Amino acid sequence: MASRVLLNELPAHGELQGHAAALRGASISDLFAADRQRAEDFTLTAAGLRLDYSRQLLHRDARAGLLRLAGQAGVEDGIRALFGGEHLNNTEDRPALHTLLRAASGDGQQERFREVAGARARMRDWAGRLQRGEHRGYTGAAITDVVNIGIGGSDLGPRLVTEALRPYRGTIACHYVANVDPADLQDTLRPLHPATTLFIVCSKSFRTEETLANSLSARRWILDAGAADADLERHFLAITSNLEAAAQFGIRAQHCLPMWDWVGGRYSVWSAIGLSCAIAVGWAHFEQFLAGAAAMDAHFRDSPAAHNMPLLLGLLEIWNCNYLGASNHAVLPYDNSLRRLPDFLQQLTMESNGKGVSAQGAPLDYSTAPILWGAAGTMGQHSFHQLLHQGTRLCPVDFVLPLTTHTGLAQQHRQLVANCLAQSRALMVGRSLEEARATLLQRGLGAADAARLAPHLAMPGNRPSSVISMSALTPAALGALLALYEHRTFCSARLWGINPFDQWGVELGKEISAQILEVLSATRPAQGLDPTTEHLIAAWQEAQSGIDQGQ
Ligand code: F6P
């Protein structure tokens, strides 16, 4: 892979620093006043989504500079390389072909596409058999509940999609267990019955500690209920690229659906990793979800930079972080069924772009992925929105807004929409000291009290946000939304010079955890660790002896 020029070495970098310095004192409301076409010209549509970024602290010249920056960073070459299957994951020498998982044809990747099509056929088959009650547990009763055991990308995507598409669900209930804390498994299994429960062990590597521990406990749960060893296979499927480890666990190849090394965990919900979603909502809806993502892929691959929604979102991320100084990014879905979207996006963006060296290993002396956080609206309005409106930090916001509801409660949904639009507007317009004082006088306060309280009511405004809307949260719209953020993450990575497809930073903690587990299991002495860890281990040991004595 040829060495790429870093963000702060690109010719447009200086120009953008100049725009940012000038705009820091500007007001977004004034930008609207000076540009009648702004609302229209700072809006894009693609694959059923509408992105309105007119409330960003950005004018046309800065936008043109950002598009020049993208050209100089070779983002469009990167897009071609991504779809062309080049080994963009250079540290692991692999392509990143998650787009193939939702494609309708192979397009230069025929061999891999045949495998994808084969896996889809097997997913459809399993989803259909379970939905029709044809797959039975050890007592002969039909399966009623599916428990997906996985973590990270083998959990967050499937969990989000199943929850978000709840209005489309069929007869099988899908549940998700991720944490190695046994309480997660225990709480999930409490209302379920072993005879009618199927586990899907979702692990690309089949080596992940949390997933293996939960799977072993799940197996014990089935056996303790009276099933024989030979019955276990009726209760376990695996999604993995490690057939050998799955076989050692006791899941034979016929019950394993494939994963490939050219799909990263956080980009894998479109593969058999999404089987629980297909079971929950039925194959036809899962296919619509794939088609929605494929529509966003086509837009991303074929649209010119100025109209390319993922690229524009990536440029806004760079603009807010590297030029305006934001260190975080809030995503606020105004739809309760999307409440797990921030969790999904945290892994997608922070595991992809939370890096301090370039793809070639050069240290980066600029900020990379911002801290992504958020919650479903309107919950945050009664909690952290205070900081968004009056705090001292710059927190750019993406509002995500389905314009209609599946609930049938149109009047109540109107309140939700009003709140979303109000928050975005309030962040922009704020309230001046003078307006605050006038409001207080209107409320009947005396002049002295109004002057005293006005600074507390005043809101600086001018806080950037975008609104991503869709007519309804359909499977296709959800697919397009997740693909949008995947591609935005890729564009930002290109601009920062990062490889977004590896995650070496998660390794060290896993290694140390294995060492400490040996110490806790008394198969290795505690010496040689740091003093704090040794003290904490001693405290744990003391607590165990307390429990032993109490028993
Ligand atoms: O530890 C990080 C990670 O490797 C993620 O990238 C991945 O999504 C998750 O663990 C689960 O991995 P696996 O599917 O191999 O169990």
XYZ file of C-alpha atoms and ligand atoms in Angstrom:
567
model
C 0.000 0.000 0.000
C 1.448 3.344 -1.042
C 2.108 5.738 1.790
C -0.585 8.394 1.996
C -0.257 12.040 2.911
C -1.613 12.820 6.378
C -4.471 15.236 7.014
C -2.318 18.118 8.226
C -0.007 17.822 5.197
C -2.806 18.217 2.619
C -2.834 21.535 0.735
C -6.431 22.365 1.788
C -5.582 21.976 5.505
C -4.333 25.544 5.946
C -7.289 26.987 4.044
C -9.686 25.080 6.326
C -7.901 26.305 9.446
C -8.486 29.820 8.141
C -12.198 29.195 7.538
C -12.551 27.668 10.988
C -10.881 30.659 12.657
C -13.225 33.032 10.836
C -16.331 30.960 11.523
C -15.691 30.499 15.240
C -17.161 33.936 15.883
C -19.958 33.554 13.302
C -23.554 32.611 13.954
C -25.353 29.773 12.162
C -28.533 31.864 12.157
C -26.632 34.640 10.341
C -25.387 32.112 7.799
C -29.043 31.302 7.039
C -29.890 35.000 6.771
C -27.046 35.557 4.300
C -27.877 32.545 2.133
C -31.540 32.062 1.200
C -30.837 28.715 -0.448
C -28.976 27.308 2.529
C -31.671 24.981 3.900
C -32.129 23.440 0.455
C -28.502 23.353 -0.651
C -27.231 21.840 2.587
C -29.592 18.872 2.270
C -28.970 15.573 0.492
C -31.136 12.563 -0.180
C -29.974 8.996 -0.791
C -31.402 5.480 -0.456
C -34.548 6.756 1.289
C -32.622 8.916 3.787
C -32.484 12.692 3.992
C -29.500 14.449 5.536
C -30.021 18.085 6.516
C -26.674 19.538 7.594
C -27.670 23.186 7.225
C -27.311 23.695 10.997
C -23.599 22.933 10.966
C -21.218 25.836 11.577
C -20.084 25.755 7.973
C -20.492 27.939 4.913
C -20.191 27.218 1.197
C -16.496 28.171 1.016
C -15.606 25.886 3.918
C -17.609 23.098 2.327
C -15.741 23.596 -0.952
C -12.471 23.454 0.993
C -13.528 20.203 2.645
C -14.385 18.692 -0.738
C -10.925 19.724 -1.967
C -9.452 18.066 1.102
C -11.299 14.838 0.238
C -9.928 15.003 -3.308
C -6.381 15.545 -2.061
C -6.707 12.663 0.451
C -7.780 10.341 -2.365
C -11.117 9.436 -0.786
C -12.684 8.571 -4.149
C -9.742 6.280 -4.980
C -10.285 4.720 -1.581
C -13.954 4.060 -2.370
C -12.952 2.323 -5.613
C -10.345 0.283 -3.736
C -12.883 -0.694 -1.072
C -15.434 -2.009 -3.565
C -12.671 -3.500 -5.728
C -11.530 -5.754 -2.886
C -8.044 -4.242 -2.462
C -6.312 -5.192 0.766
C -7.173 -1.971 2.597
C -6.783 -3.783 5.898
C -3.028 -3.666 5.352
C -1.936 -4.799 8.814
C -3.835 -8.059 8.369
C -3.375 -8.161 4.588
C -7.105 -8.508 3.809
C -9.816 -6.741 1.882
C -12.880 -5.366 3.683
C -15.768 -6.669 1.612
C -18.799 -6.168 3.848
C -20.535 -4.533 0.860
C -20.480 -7.923 -0.890
C -22.666 -9.326 1.905
C -25.610 -7.217 0.754
C -24.844 -7.168 -2.973
C -27.144 -8.656 -5.597
C -24.230 -9.900 -7.716
C -20.527 -10.710 -7.424
C -19.146 -7.849 -9.503
C -15.525 -9.054 -9.745
C -15.775 -11.203 -6.607
C -17.592 -14.218 -8.068
C -15.989 -16.884 -5.905
C -16.674 -15.016 -2.672
C -20.161 -14.088 -3.844
C -21.000 -17.748 -4.416
C -20.099 -18.405 -0.771
C -22.222 -15.435 0.324
C -25.188 -16.673 -1.715
C -24.763 -20.158 -0.231
C -24.745 -18.733 3.293
C -27.844 -16.645 2.540
C -29.672 -19.769 1.333
C -28.792 -21.548 4.574
C -29.904 -18.562 6.654
C -33.217 -18.462 4.791
C -33.615 -22.179 5.380
C -32.939 -21.962 9.136
C -35.135 -18.884 9.561
C -38.001 -20.602 7.696
C -37.709 -23.895 9.572
C -37.700 -22.165 12.918
C -40.564 -19.852 12.021
C -42.646 -22.793 10.814
C -41.942 -24.725 14.004
C -40.115 -27.477 12.099
C -36.956 -27.480 14.185
C -37.578 -29.178 17.496
C -35.733 -29.459 20.784
C -34.872 -32.571 22.799
C -38.464 -33.193 23.978
C -39.893 -32.861 20.469
C -41.390 -29.437 21.244
C -40.920 -26.637 18.693
C -38.334 -23.929 19.406
C -39.944 -20.744 20.716
C -36.873 -18.727 21.784
C -33.483 -18.080 20.245
C -30.585 -16.808 22.350
C -27.712 -15.189 20.461
C -24.460 -15.547 22.412
C -21.793 -13.173 21.116
C -20.084 -9.895 21.944
C -18.938 -6.772 20.080
C -19.847 -7.094 16.422
C -21.352 -10.520 17.076
C -23.900 -8.898 19.381
C -24.407 -5.163 18.865
C -25.566 -5.242 15.228
C -27.975 -8.193 15.558
C -29.332 -6.830 18.849
C -29.948 -3.371 17.357
C -31.601 -4.702 14.196
C -33.889 -7.100 16.064
C -35.030 -4.322 18.400
C -35.381 -1.700 15.706
C -37.498 -3.992 13.511
C -39.751 -5.158 16.330
C -42.920 -4.207 14.374
C -41.919 -6.805 11.756
C -41.214 -9.651 14.144
C -42.701 -13.139 13.764
C -43.395 -15.848 16.318
C -39.878 -16.611 17.595
C -38.493 -14.341 20.305
C -34.767 -13.528 20.021
C -32.651 -12.661 23.043
C -29.048 -11.486 23.347
C -26.367 -12.431 25.857
C -22.947 -10.791 25.667
C -21.384 -10.031 29.046
C -19.087 -12.530 30.746
C -20.855 -11.524 33.957
C -22.956 -14.668 34.508
C -25.889 -12.485 35.545
C -26.446 -11.585 31.882
C -27.021 -15.215 30.889
C -28.907 -16.015 34.058
C -31.322 -13.087 33.698
C -31.955 -13.955 30.053
C -32.589 -17.648 30.687
C -34.800 -17.210 33.755
C -38.107 -16.948 31.819
C -37.064 -19.460 29.105
C -37.406 -23.232 28.936
C -34.440 -25.413 27.882
C -36.642 -27.711 25.763
C -37.751 -24.852 23.503
C -34.587 -22.711 23.410
C -31.994 -22.639 20.623
C -28.600 -20.982 21.128
C -26.679 -19.338 18.317
C -23.010 -19.093 19.257
C -21.920 -16.095 17.244
C -18.152 -15.727 17.124
C -16.018 -15.153 14.077
C -12.951 -16.421 15.932
C -14.698 -18.877 18.272
C -12.005 -17.841 20.736
C -13.679 -14.953 22.515
C -13.604 -15.502 26.274
C -17.048 -14.063 27.045
C -18.790 -16.026 24.308
C -17.132 -19.322 25.184
C -17.888 -18.951 28.896
C -21.567 -18.162 28.221
C -21.844 -21.007 25.694
C -20.456 -23.526 28.181
C -22.939 -22.364 30.811
C -25.766 -22.548 28.258
C -24.777 -26.106 27.417
C -24.839 -27.017 31.107
C -28.313 -25.432 31.404
C -29.680 -27.712 28.655
C -28.013 -30.817 30.136
C -29.172 -30.014 33.672
C -32.753 -29.913 32.373
C -32.495 -33.582 31.429
C -31.231 -33.518 27.846
C -28.641 -36.122 26.840
C -25.294 -35.192 25.238
C -26.638 -36.405 21.897
C -29.562 -33.955 22.166
C -27.315 -30.915 22.412
C -26.977 -30.450 18.679
C -30.691 -29.655 18.418
C -30.048 -26.661 20.650
C -26.896 -25.115 19.201
C -25.956 -23.395 15.961
C -22.670 -21.557 15.415
C -21.682 -18.689 13.156
C -17.925 -18.786 12.809
C -14.885 -18.981 10.580
C -13.302 -21.450 13.030
C -15.053 -24.752 12.318
C -12.421 -26.685 14.229
C -13.049 -24.856 17.508
C -16.827 -25.119 16.979
C -16.453 -28.885 16.458
C -14.395 -29.145 19.652
C -17.247 -27.407 21.454
C -19.611 -30.004 19.984
C -21.236 -28.144 17.090
C -20.812 -30.080 13.874
C -20.274 -28.451 10.481
C -23.921 -28.848 9.364
C -24.917 -26.600 12.250
C -22.235 -23.974 11.492
C -22.842 -21.044 9.161
C -19.781 -19.308 7.771
C -17.948 -16.074 8.473
C -14.921 -14.922 6.509
C -11.714 -13.134 7.396
C -12.592 -10.414 4.868
C -15.496 -9.225 7.067
C -14.705 -7.323 10.265
C -16.856 -8.114 13.309
C -18.350 -4.615 13.477
C -19.262 -4.796 9.765
C -20.823 -8.266 9.973
C -24.529 -7.886 10.740
C -25.236 -8.462 7.036
C -23.701 -11.949 7.164
C -24.894 -15.051 9.014
C -23.987 -13.101 12.164
C -27.410 -11.515 11.509
C -29.174 -14.902 11.560
C -31.049 -14.089 14.778
C -32.478 -10.980 13.043
C -33.614 -13.056 10.056
C -35.266 -15.497 12.476
C -36.920 -12.652 14.386
C -38.329 -10.713 11.429
C -38.450 -13.335 8.677
C -36.268 -13.731 5.625
C -38.230 -11.325 3.379
C -37.687 -8.449 5.804
C -34.031 -9.356 6.297
C -33.595 -9.224 2.521
C -35.164 -5.744 2.490
C -32.652 -4.730 5.163
C -29.813 -5.953 2.905
C -31.353 -4.183 -0.101
C -31.504 -0.881 1.805
C -27.796 -1.150 2.583
C -27.053 -2.085 -1.039
C -28.892 1.055 -2.189
C -26.644 3.149 0.084
C -23.593 1.269 -1.270
C -24.582 2.147 -4.850
C -25.055 5.792 -3.865
C -21.688 5.862 -2.090
C -19.832 4.192 -4.958
C -21.405 6.181 -7.797
C -22.215 9.690 -6.513
C -19.927 12.655 -7.056
C -18.265 13.941 -3.894
C -20.499 16.998 -3.468
C -23.634 14.836 -3.406
C -22.200 11.842 -1.605
C -23.954 11.510 1.753
C -21.446 9.279 3.602
C -18.560 11.393 2.347
C -20.273 14.601 3.453
C -20.890 13.103 6.904
C -17.231 12.083 7.096
C -16.134 15.596 6.133
C -18.424 17.065 8.812
C -16.806 14.774 11.374
C -13.355 15.998 10.341
C -14.551 19.610 10.266
C -16.035 19.477 13.762
C -13.137 17.521 15.317
C -10.031 18.754 13.580
C -11.007 22.338 12.737
C -13.632 23.382 15.299
C -12.141 21.334 18.171
C -14.977 18.953 19.120
C -13.783 15.879 20.992
C -17.097 14.063 21.021
C -20.139 13.417 18.890
C -23.674 12.720 20.124
C -26.110 10.589 18.121
C -29.692 11.021 19.323
C -32.274 8.778 17.666
C -35.807 10.100 18.137
C -37.263 6.616 18.009
C -37.238 4.373 21.035
C -36.594 1.248 18.980
C -33.290 2.812 17.843
C -32.114 3.353 21.414
C -29.229 0.933 20.859
C -27.947 2.812 17.821
C -25.327 4.730 19.878
C -23.982 1.420 21.274
C -23.635 0.007 17.772
C -22.010 3.187 16.482
C -19.570 3.278 19.385
C -18.005 0.024 18.250
C -18.243 0.940 14.582
C -16.559 4.318 14.899
C -14.313 3.990 17.941
C -12.986 0.486 17.244
C -12.424 1.497 13.623
C -10.931 4.947 14.052
C -9.808 5.190 17.682
C -6.157 5.004 16.626
C -3.025 7.041 17.067
C -0.930 5.873 14.126
C -1.516 6.002 10.392
C -2.098 2.912 8.241
C 1.674 2.954 7.687
C 2.434 3.196 11.403
C 3.358 6.889 11.551
C 2.276 8.660 14.770
C -0.587 11.108 14.165
C -0.368 14.536 15.761
C -4.053 15.383 15.301
C -7.276 14.087 16.857
C -8.917 11.011 15.387
C -12.276 9.397 16.266
C -14.318 11.547 18.651
C -16.017 9.892 21.616
C -19.419 8.861 20.319
C -22.291 8.737 22.760
C -26.041 9.241 22.861
C -29.446 7.940 23.854
C -32.961 7.880 22.506
C -34.838 11.151 22.498
C -36.679 12.386 24.490
C -34.912 10.618 27.379
C -31.763 12.743 27.183
C -33.759 15.971 27.284
C -34.383 15.293 30.965
C -30.783 14.457 31.611
C -27.716 15.437 29.570
C -29.271 17.981 27.168
C -28.557 20.620 29.812
C -24.873 20.194 28.945
C -25.606 20.245 25.209
C -27.355 23.596 25.531
C -25.334 25.412 28.167
C -22.201 23.369 28.859
C -18.729 24.540 27.945
C -17.920 21.756 25.479
C -18.660 21.632 21.787
C -20.908 18.587 21.193
C -22.026 18.212 17.578
C -25.239 16.197 17.345
C -26.799 13.888 14.748
C -30.556 13.662 15.256
C -32.012 10.527 13.642
C -35.717 10.866 12.960
C -38.236 8.456 11.393
C -41.089 10.763 10.296
C -43.901 8.283 10.959
C -44.539 5.666 13.622
C -45.430 1.976 13.552
C -47.313 2.352 16.825
C -50.528 3.772 15.353
C -50.379 6.557 17.974
C -49.901 9.432 15.539
C -50.781 12.180 18.000
C -48.196 11.059 20.553
C -45.633 10.574 17.796
C -46.250 14.197 16.767
C -44.985 15.180 20.233
C -41.816 13.166 19.654
C -41.195 14.868 16.294
C -41.875 18.303 17.777
C -39.308 17.631 20.489
C -36.663 16.535 18.001
C -37.122 19.592 15.790
C -37.235 21.826 18.854
C -33.942 20.495 20.208
C -32.151 21.005 16.919
C -33.546 24.524 16.607
C -32.821 25.432 20.243
C -29.209 24.292 19.863
C -28.851 26.665 16.925
C -30.771 29.766 17.980
C -30.110 29.719 21.717
C -31.431 32.638 23.781
C -29.597 35.919 24.212
C -29.161 37.629 27.571
C -31.604 40.305 26.475
C -34.225 37.736 25.435
C -33.729 35.916 28.715
C -34.280 39.138 30.671
C -37.412 39.980 28.655
C -38.813 36.478 29.277
C -38.309 36.861 33.005
C -39.972 40.282 33.040
C -42.924 38.806 31.147
C -43.178 36.125 33.809
C -43.728 38.929 36.320
C -40.276 39.200 37.901
C -38.963 42.570 38.995
C -36.116 44.209 37.055
C -33.458 43.303 39.653
C -34.441 39.629 39.797
C -34.681 39.449 36.008
C -31.151 40.838 35.672
C -29.853 38.405 38.297
C -31.426 35.319 36.710
C -30.969 36.211 33.045
C -27.419 34.743 32.726
C -28.779 31.384 33.900
C -31.551 31.369 31.295
C -29.379 32.628 28.472
C -28.177 29.981 26.028
C -25.297 30.625 23.672
C -26.834 28.656 20.770
C -24.753 28.220 17.635
C -24.275 24.540 18.458
C -24.014 22.415 15.334
C -26.368 19.562 14.507
C -27.623 17.557 11.542
C -30.922 15.761 11.056
C -31.023 12.389 9.316
C -34.633 11.537 8.576
C -36.546 8.795 6.789
C -40.229 8.438 6.043
C -40.514 5.319 8.258
C -38.156 2.991 10.078
C -38.535 0.141 7.580
C -36.002 -2.696 7.169
C -34.664 -0.951 4.046
C -34.295 2.413 5.797
C -32.467 0.764 8.700
C -30.098 -0.999 6.277
C -29.377 2.304 4.537
C -28.801 4.071 7.865
C -26.248 1.541 9.133
C -24.462 1.442 5.762
C -24.381 5.254 5.795
C -22.480 5.274 9.097
C -20.195 2.427 7.955
C -19.171 4.429 4.891
C -18.880 7.651 6.848
C -16.454 5.834 9.159
C -14.455 4.721 6.131
C -14.287 8.262 4.685
C -13.133 9.727 8.001
C -10.473 7.019 8.224
C -9.184 7.915 4.746
C -8.968 11.562 5.736
C -7.131 10.739 8.965
C -4.888 8.254 7.138
C -6.060 5.355 9.353
C -6.714 1.679 8.621
C -10.288 1.358 10.006
C -10.468 -2.417 9.664
C -8.074 -3.707 12.348
C -8.316 -3.402 16.177
C -4.941 -4.162 17.732
C -5.764 -2.032 20.747
C -8.074 -4.677 22.203
C -5.300 -7.297 22.485
C -3.299 -6.315 25.546
C -6.272 -6.287 27.940
C -7.223 -9.796 26.808
C -3.674 -11.077 27.440
C -3.450 -9.533 30.900
C -6.921 -10.803 31.786
C -5.789 -14.369 30.971
C -2.745 -13.920 33.260
C -4.853 -12.545 36.099
C -7.397 -15.340 35.719
C -4.552 -17.795 36.288
C -3.618 -15.936 39.468
C -7.249 -15.957 40.670
C -7.433 -19.671 39.857
C -4.231 -20.220 41.908
C -2.326 -21.718 38.981
C 0.157 -18.840 38.893
C 1.707 -16.639 41.628
C 0.591 -13.015 41.900
C 4.180 -11.716 41.981
C 5.468 -9.807 39.009
C 2.325 -7.711 38.493
C 2.189 -4.072 39.565
C 1.515 -3.260 43.264
C -2.035 -1.988 42.694
C -3.091 -5.102 40.818
C -1.512 -7.259 43.540
C -3.439 -5.341 46.233
C -6.715 -5.729 44.356
C -6.088 -9.450 43.912
C -5.447 -9.739 47.637
C -8.766 -7.969 48.322
C -10.538 -10.407 45.995
C -8.901 -13.372 47.741
C -9.962 -12.036 51.127
C -13.562 -11.631 49.892
C -13.550 -15.237 48.655
C -12.435 -16.594 52.017
C -15.245 -14.554 53.624
C -17.728 -16.255 51.299
C -16.199 -19.685 52.001
C -16.546 -19.163 55.752
C -20.110 -17.926 55.342
C -21.143 -21.018 53.401
O -12.297 -7.817 21.039
C -12.789 -7.134 19.953
C -13.463 -8.050 18.965
O -12.516 -8.772 18.274
C -14.380 -7.286 18.028
O -13.696 -6.703 16.988
C -15.345 -8.348 17.637
O -16.517 -7.808 17.077
C -15.586 -9.016 18.969
O -14.326 -8.986 19.615
C -16.106 -10.433 18.901
O -15.254 -11.275 18.204
P -15.710 -12.737 17.768
O -16.854 -12.598 16.811
O -14.502 -13.356 17.126
O -16.134 -13.477 18.996
